[in-house]
PDB file of C-alpha atoms in Angstrom:
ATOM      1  CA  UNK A 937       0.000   0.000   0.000  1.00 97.00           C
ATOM      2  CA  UNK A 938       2.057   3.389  -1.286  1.00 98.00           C
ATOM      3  CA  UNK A 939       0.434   6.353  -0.824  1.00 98.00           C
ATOM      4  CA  UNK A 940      -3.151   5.336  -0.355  1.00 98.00           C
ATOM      5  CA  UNK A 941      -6.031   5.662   1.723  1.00 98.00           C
ATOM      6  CA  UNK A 942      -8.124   3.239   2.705  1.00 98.00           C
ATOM      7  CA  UNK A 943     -11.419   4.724   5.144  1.00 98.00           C
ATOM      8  CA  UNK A 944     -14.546   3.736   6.503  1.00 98.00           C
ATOM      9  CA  UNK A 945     -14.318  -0.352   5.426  1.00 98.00           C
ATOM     10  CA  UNK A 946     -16.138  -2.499   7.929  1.00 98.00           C
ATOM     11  CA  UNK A 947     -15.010  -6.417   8.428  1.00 98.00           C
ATOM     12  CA  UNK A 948     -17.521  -8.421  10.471  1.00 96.00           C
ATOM     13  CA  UNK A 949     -14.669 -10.880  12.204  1.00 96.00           C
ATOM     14  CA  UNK A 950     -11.063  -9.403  11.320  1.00 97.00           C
ATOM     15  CA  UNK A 951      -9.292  -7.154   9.729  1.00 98.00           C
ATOM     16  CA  UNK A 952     -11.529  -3.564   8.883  1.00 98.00           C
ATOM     17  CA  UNK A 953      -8.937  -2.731   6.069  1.00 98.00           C
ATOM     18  CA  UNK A 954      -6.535  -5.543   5.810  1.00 98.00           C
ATOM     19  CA  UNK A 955      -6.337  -9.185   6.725  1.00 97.00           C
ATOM     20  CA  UNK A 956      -2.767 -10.806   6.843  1.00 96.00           C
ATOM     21  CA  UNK A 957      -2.117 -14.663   6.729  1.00 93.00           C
ATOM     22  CA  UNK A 958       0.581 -16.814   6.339  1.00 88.00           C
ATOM     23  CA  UNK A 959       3.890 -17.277   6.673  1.00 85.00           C
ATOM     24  CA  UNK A 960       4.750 -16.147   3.677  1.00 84.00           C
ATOM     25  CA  UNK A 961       2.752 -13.023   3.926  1.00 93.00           C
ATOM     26  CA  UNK A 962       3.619  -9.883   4.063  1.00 96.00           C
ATOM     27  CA  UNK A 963       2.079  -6.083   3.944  1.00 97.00           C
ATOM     28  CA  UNK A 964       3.700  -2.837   3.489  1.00 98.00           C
ATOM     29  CA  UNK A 965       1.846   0.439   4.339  1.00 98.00           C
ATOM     30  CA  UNK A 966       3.890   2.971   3.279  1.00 98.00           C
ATOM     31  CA  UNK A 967       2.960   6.996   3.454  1.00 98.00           C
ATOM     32  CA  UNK A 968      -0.694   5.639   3.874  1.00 98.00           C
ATOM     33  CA  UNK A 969      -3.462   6.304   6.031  1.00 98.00           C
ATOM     34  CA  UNK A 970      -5.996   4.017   7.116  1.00 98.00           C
ATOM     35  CA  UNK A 971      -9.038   5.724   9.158  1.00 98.00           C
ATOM     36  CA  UNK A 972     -12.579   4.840  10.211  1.00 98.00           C
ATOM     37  CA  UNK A 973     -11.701   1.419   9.406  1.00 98.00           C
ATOM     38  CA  UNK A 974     -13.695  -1.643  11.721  1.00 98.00           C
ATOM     39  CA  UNK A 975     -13.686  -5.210  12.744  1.00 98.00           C
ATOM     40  CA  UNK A 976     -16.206  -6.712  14.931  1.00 97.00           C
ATOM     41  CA  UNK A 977     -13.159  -8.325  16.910  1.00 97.00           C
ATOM     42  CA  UNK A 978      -9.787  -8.477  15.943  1.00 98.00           C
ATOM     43  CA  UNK A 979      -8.032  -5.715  13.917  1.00 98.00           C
ATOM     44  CA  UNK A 980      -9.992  -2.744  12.851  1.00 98.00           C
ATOM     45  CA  UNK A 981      -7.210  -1.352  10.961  1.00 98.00           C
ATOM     46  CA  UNK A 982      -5.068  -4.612  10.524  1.00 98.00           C
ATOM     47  CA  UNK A 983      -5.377  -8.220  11.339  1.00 98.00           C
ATOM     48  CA  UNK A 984      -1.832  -9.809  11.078  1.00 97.00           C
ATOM     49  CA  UNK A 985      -1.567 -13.790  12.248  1.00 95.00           C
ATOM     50  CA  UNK A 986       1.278 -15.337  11.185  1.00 93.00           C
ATOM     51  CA  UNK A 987       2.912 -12.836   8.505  1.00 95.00           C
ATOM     52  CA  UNK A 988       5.142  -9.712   8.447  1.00 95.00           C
ATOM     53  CA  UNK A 989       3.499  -5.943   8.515  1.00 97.00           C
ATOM     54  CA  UNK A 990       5.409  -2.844   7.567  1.00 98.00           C
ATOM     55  CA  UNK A 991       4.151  -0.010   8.693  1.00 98.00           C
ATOM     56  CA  UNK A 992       6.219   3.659   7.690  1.00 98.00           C
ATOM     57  CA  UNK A 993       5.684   6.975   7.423  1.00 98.00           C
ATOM     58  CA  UNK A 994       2.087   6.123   7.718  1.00 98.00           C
ATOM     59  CA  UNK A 995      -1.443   7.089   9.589  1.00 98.00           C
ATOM     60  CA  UNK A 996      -3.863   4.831  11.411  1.00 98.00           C
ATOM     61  CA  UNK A 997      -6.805   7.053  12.417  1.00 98.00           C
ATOM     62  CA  UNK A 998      -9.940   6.490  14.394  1.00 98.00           C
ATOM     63  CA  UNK A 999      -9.894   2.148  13.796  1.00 98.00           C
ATOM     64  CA  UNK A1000     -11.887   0.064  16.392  1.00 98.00           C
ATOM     65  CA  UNK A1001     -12.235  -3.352  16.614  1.00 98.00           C
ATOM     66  CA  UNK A1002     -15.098  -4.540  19.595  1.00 97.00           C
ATOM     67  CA  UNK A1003     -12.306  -6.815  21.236  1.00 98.00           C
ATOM     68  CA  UNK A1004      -8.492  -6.202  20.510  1.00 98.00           C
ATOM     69  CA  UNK A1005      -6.441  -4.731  18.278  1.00 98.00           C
ATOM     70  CA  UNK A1006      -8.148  -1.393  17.336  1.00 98.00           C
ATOM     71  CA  UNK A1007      -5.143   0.228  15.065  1.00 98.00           C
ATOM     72  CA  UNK A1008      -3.766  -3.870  14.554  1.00 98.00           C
ATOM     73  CA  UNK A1009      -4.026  -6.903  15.702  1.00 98.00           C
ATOM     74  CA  UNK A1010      -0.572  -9.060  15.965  1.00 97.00           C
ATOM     75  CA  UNK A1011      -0.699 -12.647  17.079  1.00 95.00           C
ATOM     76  CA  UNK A1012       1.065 -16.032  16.360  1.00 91.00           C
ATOM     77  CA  UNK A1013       4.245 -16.226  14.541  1.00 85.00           C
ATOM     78  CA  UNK A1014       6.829 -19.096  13.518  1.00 81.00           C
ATOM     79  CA  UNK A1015       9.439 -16.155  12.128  1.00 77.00           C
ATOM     80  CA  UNK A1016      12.494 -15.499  14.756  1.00 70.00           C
ATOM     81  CA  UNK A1017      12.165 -11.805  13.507  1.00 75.00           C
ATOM     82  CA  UNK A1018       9.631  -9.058  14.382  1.00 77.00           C
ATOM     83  CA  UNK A1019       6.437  -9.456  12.728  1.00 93.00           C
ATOM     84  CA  UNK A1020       5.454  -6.350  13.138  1.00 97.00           C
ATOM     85  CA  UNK A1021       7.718  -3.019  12.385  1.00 97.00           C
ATOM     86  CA  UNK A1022       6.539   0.281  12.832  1.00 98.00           C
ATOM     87  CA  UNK A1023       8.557   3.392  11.720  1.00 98.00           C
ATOM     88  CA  UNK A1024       8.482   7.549  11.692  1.00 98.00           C
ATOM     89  CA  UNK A1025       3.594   6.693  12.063  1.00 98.00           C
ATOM     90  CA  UNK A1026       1.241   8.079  13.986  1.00 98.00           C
ATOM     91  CA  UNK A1027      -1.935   5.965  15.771  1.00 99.00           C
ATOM     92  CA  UNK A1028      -4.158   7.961  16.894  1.00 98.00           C
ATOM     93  CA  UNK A1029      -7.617   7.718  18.334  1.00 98.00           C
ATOM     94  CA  UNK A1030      -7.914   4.180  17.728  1.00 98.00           C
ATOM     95  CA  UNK A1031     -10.196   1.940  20.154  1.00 98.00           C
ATOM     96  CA  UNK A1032     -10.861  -1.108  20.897  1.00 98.00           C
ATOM     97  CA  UNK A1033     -11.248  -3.660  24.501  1.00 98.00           C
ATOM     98  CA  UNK A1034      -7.453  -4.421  24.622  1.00 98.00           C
ATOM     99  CA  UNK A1035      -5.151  -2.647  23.214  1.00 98.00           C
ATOM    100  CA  UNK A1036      -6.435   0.699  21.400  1.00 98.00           C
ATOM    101  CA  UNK A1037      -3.463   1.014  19.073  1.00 98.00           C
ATOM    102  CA  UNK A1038      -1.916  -2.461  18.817  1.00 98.00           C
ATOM    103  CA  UNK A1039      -2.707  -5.387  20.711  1.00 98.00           C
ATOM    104  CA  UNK A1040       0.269  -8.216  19.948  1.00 97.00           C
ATOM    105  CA  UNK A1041       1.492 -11.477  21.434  1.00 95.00           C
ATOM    106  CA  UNK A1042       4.621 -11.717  18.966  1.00 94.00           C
ATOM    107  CA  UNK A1043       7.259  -9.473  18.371  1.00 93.00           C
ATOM    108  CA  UNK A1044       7.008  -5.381  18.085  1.00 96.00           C
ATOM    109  CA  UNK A1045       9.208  -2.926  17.096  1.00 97.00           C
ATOM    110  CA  UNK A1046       8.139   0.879  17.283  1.00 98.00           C
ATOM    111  CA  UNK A1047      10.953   3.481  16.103  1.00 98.00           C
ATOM    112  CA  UNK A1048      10.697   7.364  16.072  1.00 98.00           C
ATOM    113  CA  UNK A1049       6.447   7.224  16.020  1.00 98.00           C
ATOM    114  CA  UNK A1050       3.442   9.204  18.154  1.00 98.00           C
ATOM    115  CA  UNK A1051       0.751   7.013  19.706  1.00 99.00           C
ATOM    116  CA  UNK A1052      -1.679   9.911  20.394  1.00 98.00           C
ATOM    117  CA  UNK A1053      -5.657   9.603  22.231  1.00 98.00           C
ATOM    118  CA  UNK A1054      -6.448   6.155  21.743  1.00 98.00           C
ATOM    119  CA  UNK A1055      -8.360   4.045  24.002  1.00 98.00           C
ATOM    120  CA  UNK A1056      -9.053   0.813  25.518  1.00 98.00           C
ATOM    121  CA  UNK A1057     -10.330  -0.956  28.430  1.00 98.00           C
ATOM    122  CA  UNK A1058      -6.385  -1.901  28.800  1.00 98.00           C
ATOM    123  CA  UNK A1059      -3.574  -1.077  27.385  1.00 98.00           C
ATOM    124  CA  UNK A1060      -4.705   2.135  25.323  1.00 98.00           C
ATOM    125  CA  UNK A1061      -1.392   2.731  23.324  1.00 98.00           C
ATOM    126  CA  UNK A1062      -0.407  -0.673  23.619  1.00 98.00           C
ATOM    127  CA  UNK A1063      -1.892  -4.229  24.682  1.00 98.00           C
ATOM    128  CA  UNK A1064       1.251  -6.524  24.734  1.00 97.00           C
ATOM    129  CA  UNK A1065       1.658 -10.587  26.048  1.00 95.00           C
ATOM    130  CA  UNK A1066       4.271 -13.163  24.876  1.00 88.00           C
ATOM    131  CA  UNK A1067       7.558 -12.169  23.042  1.00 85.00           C
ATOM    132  CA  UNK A1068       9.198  -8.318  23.300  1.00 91.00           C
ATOM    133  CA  UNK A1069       8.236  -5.141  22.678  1.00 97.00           C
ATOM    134  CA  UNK A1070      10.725  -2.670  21.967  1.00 98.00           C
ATOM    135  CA  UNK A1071       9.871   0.874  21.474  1.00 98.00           C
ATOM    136  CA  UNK A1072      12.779   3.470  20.597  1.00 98.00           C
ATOM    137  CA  UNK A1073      12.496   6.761  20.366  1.00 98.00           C
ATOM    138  CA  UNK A1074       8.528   7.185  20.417  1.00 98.00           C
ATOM    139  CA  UNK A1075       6.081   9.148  22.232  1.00 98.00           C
ATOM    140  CA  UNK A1076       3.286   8.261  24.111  1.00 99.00           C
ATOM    141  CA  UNK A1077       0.734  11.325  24.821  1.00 98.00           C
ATOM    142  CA  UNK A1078      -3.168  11.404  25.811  1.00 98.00           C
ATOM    143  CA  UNK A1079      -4.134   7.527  25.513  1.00 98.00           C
ATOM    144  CA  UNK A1080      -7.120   6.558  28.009  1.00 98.00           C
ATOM    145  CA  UNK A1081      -7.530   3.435  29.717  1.00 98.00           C
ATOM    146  CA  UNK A1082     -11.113   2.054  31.734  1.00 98.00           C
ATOM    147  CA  UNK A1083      -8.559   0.146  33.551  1.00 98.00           C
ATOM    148  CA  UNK A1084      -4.659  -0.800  33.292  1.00 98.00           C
ATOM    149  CA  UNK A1085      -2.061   0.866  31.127  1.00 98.00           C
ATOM    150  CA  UNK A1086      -3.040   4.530  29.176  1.00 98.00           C
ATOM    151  CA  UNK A1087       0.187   3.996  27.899  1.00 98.00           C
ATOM    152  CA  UNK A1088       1.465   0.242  27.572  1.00 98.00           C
ATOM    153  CA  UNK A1089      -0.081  -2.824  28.993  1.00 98.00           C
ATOM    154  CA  UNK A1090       2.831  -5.218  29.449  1.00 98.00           C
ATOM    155  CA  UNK A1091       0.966  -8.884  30.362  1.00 96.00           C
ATOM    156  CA  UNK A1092       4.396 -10.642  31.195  1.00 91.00           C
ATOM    157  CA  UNK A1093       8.057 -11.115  29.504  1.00 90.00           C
ATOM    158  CA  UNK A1094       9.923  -8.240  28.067  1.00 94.00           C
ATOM    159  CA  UNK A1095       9.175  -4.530  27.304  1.00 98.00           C
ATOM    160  CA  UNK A1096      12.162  -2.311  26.354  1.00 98.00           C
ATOM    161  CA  UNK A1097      11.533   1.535  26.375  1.00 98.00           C
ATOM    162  CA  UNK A1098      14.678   3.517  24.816  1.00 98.00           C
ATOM    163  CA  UNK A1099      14.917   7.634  24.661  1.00 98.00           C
ATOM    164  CA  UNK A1100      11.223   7.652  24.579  1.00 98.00           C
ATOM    165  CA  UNK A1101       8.496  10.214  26.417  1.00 98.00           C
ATOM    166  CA  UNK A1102       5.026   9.028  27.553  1.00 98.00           C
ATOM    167  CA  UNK A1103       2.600  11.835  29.036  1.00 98.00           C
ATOM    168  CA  UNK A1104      -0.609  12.949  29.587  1.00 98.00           C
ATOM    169  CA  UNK A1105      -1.365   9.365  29.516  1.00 98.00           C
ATOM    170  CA  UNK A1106      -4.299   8.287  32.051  1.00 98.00           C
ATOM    171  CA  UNK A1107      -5.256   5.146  33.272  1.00 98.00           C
ATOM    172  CA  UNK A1108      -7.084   3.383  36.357  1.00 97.00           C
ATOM    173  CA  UNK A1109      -4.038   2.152  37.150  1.00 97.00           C
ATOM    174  CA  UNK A1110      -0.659   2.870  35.328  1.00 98.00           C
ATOM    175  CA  UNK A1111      -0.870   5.921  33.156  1.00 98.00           C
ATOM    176  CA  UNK A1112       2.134   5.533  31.523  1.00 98.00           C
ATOM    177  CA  UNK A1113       3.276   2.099  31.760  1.00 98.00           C
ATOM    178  CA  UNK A1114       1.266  -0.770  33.959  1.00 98.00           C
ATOM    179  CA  UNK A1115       3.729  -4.054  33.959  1.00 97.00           C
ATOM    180  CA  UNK A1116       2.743  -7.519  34.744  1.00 95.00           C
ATOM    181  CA  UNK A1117       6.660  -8.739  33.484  1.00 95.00           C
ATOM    182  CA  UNK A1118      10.033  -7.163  32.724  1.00 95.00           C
ATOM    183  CA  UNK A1119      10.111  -3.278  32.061  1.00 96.00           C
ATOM    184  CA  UNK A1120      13.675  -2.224  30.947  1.00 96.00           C
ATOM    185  CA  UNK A1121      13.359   2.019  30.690  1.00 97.00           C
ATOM    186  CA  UNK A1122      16.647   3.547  28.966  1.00 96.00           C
ATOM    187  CA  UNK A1123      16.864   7.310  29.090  1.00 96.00           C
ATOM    188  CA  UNK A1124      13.167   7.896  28.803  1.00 98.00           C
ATOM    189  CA  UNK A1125      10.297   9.924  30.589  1.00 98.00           C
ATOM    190  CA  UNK A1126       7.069   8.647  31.742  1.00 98.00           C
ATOM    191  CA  UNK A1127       5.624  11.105  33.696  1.00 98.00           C
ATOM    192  CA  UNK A1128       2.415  13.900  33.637  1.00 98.00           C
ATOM    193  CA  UNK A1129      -0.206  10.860  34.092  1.00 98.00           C
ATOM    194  CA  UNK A1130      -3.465  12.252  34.643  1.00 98.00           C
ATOM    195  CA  UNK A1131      -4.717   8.922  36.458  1.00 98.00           C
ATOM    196  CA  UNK A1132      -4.212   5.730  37.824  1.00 97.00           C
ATOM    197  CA  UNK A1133       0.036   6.946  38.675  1.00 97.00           C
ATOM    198  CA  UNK A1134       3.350   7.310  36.001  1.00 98.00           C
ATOM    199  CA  UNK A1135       4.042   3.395  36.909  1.00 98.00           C
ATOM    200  CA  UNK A1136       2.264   0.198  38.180  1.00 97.00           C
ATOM    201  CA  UNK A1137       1.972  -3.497  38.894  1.00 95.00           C
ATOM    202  CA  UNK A1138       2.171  -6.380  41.044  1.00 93.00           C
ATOM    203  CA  UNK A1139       5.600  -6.175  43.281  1.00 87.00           C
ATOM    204  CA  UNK A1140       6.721  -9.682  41.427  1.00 86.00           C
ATOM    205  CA  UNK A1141       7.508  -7.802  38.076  1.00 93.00           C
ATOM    206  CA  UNK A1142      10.266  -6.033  37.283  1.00 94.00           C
ATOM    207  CA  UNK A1143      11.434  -2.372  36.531  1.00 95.00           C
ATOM    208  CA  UNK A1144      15.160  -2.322  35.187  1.00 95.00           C
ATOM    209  CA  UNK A1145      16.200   1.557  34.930  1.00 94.00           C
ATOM    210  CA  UNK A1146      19.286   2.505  33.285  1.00 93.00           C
ATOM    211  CA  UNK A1147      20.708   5.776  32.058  1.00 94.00           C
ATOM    212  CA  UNK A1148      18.742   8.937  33.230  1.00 95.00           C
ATOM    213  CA  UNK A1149      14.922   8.502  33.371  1.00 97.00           C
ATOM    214  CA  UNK A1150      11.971  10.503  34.678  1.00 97.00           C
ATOM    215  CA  UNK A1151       8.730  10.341  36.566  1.00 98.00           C
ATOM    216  CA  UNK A1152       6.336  12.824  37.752  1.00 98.00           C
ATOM    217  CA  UNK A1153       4.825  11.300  40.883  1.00 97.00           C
ATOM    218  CA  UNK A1154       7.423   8.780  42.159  1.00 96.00           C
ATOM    219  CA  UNK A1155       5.965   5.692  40.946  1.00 97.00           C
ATOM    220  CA  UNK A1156       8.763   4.657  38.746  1.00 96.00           C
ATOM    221  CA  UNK A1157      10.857   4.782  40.742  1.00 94.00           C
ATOM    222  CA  UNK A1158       9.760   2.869  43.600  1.00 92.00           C
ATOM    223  CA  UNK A1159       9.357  -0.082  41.493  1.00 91.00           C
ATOM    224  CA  UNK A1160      12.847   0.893  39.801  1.00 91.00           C
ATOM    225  CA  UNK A1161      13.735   0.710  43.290  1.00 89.00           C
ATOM    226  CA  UNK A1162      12.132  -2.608  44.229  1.00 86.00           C
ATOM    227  CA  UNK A1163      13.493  -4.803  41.343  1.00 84.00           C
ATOM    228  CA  UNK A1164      16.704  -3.512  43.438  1.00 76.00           C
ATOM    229  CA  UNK A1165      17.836  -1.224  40.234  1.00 77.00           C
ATOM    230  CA  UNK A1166      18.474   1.208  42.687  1.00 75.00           C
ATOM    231  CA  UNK A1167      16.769   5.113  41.910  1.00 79.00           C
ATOM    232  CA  UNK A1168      17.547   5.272  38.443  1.00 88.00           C
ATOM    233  CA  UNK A1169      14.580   6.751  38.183  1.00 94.00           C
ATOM    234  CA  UNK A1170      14.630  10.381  39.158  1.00 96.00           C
ATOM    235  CA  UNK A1171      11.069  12.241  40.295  1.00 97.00           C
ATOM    236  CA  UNK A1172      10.715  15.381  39.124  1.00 97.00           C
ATOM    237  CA  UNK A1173       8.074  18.175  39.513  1.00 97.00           C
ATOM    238  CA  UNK A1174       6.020  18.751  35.505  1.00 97.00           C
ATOM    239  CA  UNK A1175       7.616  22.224  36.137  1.00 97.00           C
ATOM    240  CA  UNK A1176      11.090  21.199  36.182  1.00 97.00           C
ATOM    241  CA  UNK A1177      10.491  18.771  33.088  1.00 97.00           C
ATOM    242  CA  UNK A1178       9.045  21.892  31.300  1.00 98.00           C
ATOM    243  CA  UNK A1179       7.537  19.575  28.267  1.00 98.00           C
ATOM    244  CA  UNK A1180       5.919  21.346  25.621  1.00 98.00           C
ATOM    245  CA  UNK A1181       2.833  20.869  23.914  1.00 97.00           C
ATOM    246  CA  UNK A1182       2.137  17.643  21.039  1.00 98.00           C
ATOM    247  CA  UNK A1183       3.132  19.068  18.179  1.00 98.00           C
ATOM    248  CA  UNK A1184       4.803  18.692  15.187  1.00 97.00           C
ATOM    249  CA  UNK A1185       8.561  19.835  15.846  1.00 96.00           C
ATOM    250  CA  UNK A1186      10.884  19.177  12.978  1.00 90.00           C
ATOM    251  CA  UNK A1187      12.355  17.652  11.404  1.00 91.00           C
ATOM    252  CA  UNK A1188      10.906  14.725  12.908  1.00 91.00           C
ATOM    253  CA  UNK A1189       8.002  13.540  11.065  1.00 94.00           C
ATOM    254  CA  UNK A1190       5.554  12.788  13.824  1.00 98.00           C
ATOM    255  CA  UNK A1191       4.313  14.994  16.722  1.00 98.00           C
ATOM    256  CA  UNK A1192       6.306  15.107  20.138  1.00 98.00           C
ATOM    257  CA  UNK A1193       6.511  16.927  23.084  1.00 98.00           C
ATOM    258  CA  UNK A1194      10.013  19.298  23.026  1.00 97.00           C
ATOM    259  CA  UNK A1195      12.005  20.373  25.850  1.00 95.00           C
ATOM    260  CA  UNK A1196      11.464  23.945  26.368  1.00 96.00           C
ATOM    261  CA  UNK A1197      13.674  26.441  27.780  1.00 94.00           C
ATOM    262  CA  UNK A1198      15.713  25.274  31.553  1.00 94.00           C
ATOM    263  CA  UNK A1199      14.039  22.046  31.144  1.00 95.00           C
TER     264      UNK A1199
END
């Protein structure tokens, strides 16, 4: 898909624009948008089991699906390589029961892109069980969850969060990030939660800080402090971060929030 739109489709089971199968499948979206798109349950935008999706430079607007996956849906793979890339795109206001943007069980990579206003039950940016998720330099900003994770929803093994800013993220319990498994945060800020605290989850998971990260309210870095990583989280006041405004600052190609002056 290059350069395209595809709006407003409607899939009674999976996949509200696009429906991926096979191991030998694959699907590039590339400077694309696909809004208004729904499935009943899985994948409103796209449905990927057991194939490769490439998503860059792209749009996913306003997809729902009634039960996971409202920007994609990401499940079952036999490939020892991500199955699902996402590069320099924007979900936003997607919606669905778990995981608003992306609900996966197989690998995830998500490089230099905005997940902006979606919303779930859990997991509003991000709905994530089985292998990792890595995210690198992305920002999280506005995503509402009923219940666990406005940010990321991490169900158990790895999440890895590199030079990355979540805020403004609300949730009933986790704004930014709420993590059943392993959390390892490198040089990133998740902080300015509007509910439900920057960080949370059961005391048996694990927070692994490293490099120079921030929270707002101290949450992060208890449970830095409690997988006995020490305080590599630091707490500061949203003052003293000084973030600005989403918005588009270039020349990066999707909205984030700049450091403004003394920050």
């Amino acid at each position: 898909l290059q350069s395209s739109t595809m709006s407003s489709n409607l899939a009674q089971d999976e996949g509200g624009a696009i429906a991926n199968f096979g191991v030998s499948a694959t699907v590039n979206v590339t400077d694309s948008t696909l809004s208004g798109n729904e499935a009943k349950f899985f994948g409103g935008g796209i449905e990927n089991f057991n194939g490769r999706v490439f998503i860059t430079d792209s749009t996913l607007h306003m997809n729902s699906s009634d039960v996971e996956g409202g920007g994609v849906f990401n499940t079952f793979s036999m490939l020892n390589q991500p199955v699902l890339t996402v590069t320099r795109s924007t979900f936003s206001e997607n919606e669905s029961g778990l995981g608003g943007g992306i609900f996966t069980s197989e690998k995830v990579d998500i490089i230099s892109s905005t997940f902006v206003g979606n919303r779930a039950t859990q997991g509003a940016g991000v709905w994530k069980e089985g292998l990792e998720l890595n995210v690198t330099n992305s920002t999280f900003s506005g995503n509402i969850a009923v219940e666990e994770g406005g940010g990321i929803y991490n169900d158990d093994f790895d999440v890895t969060i590199v030079s990355s800013t979540f805020s403004d993220n609300s949730g009933g319990d986790g704004g930014a990030l709420f993590n059943f498994g392993t959390a390892n945060v490198t040089n990133s800020i998740l902080a300015n939660s509007v509910a439900g605290g920057d960080c949370d989850g059961p005391e048996s998971a694990d927070l692994f800080a490293m490099g120079v990260n921030f929270d707002t309210d101290g949450t992060c870095k208890t449970a830095a402090a409690d997988s006995a990583t020490g305080d590599a989280f630091n707490t500061a006041t949203a003052g003293e971060l000084n973030l600005d405004v989403l918005a588009l600052n270039a020349p990066g190609q999707t909205m984030t929030h700049a450091l403004l002056e003394n920050s």
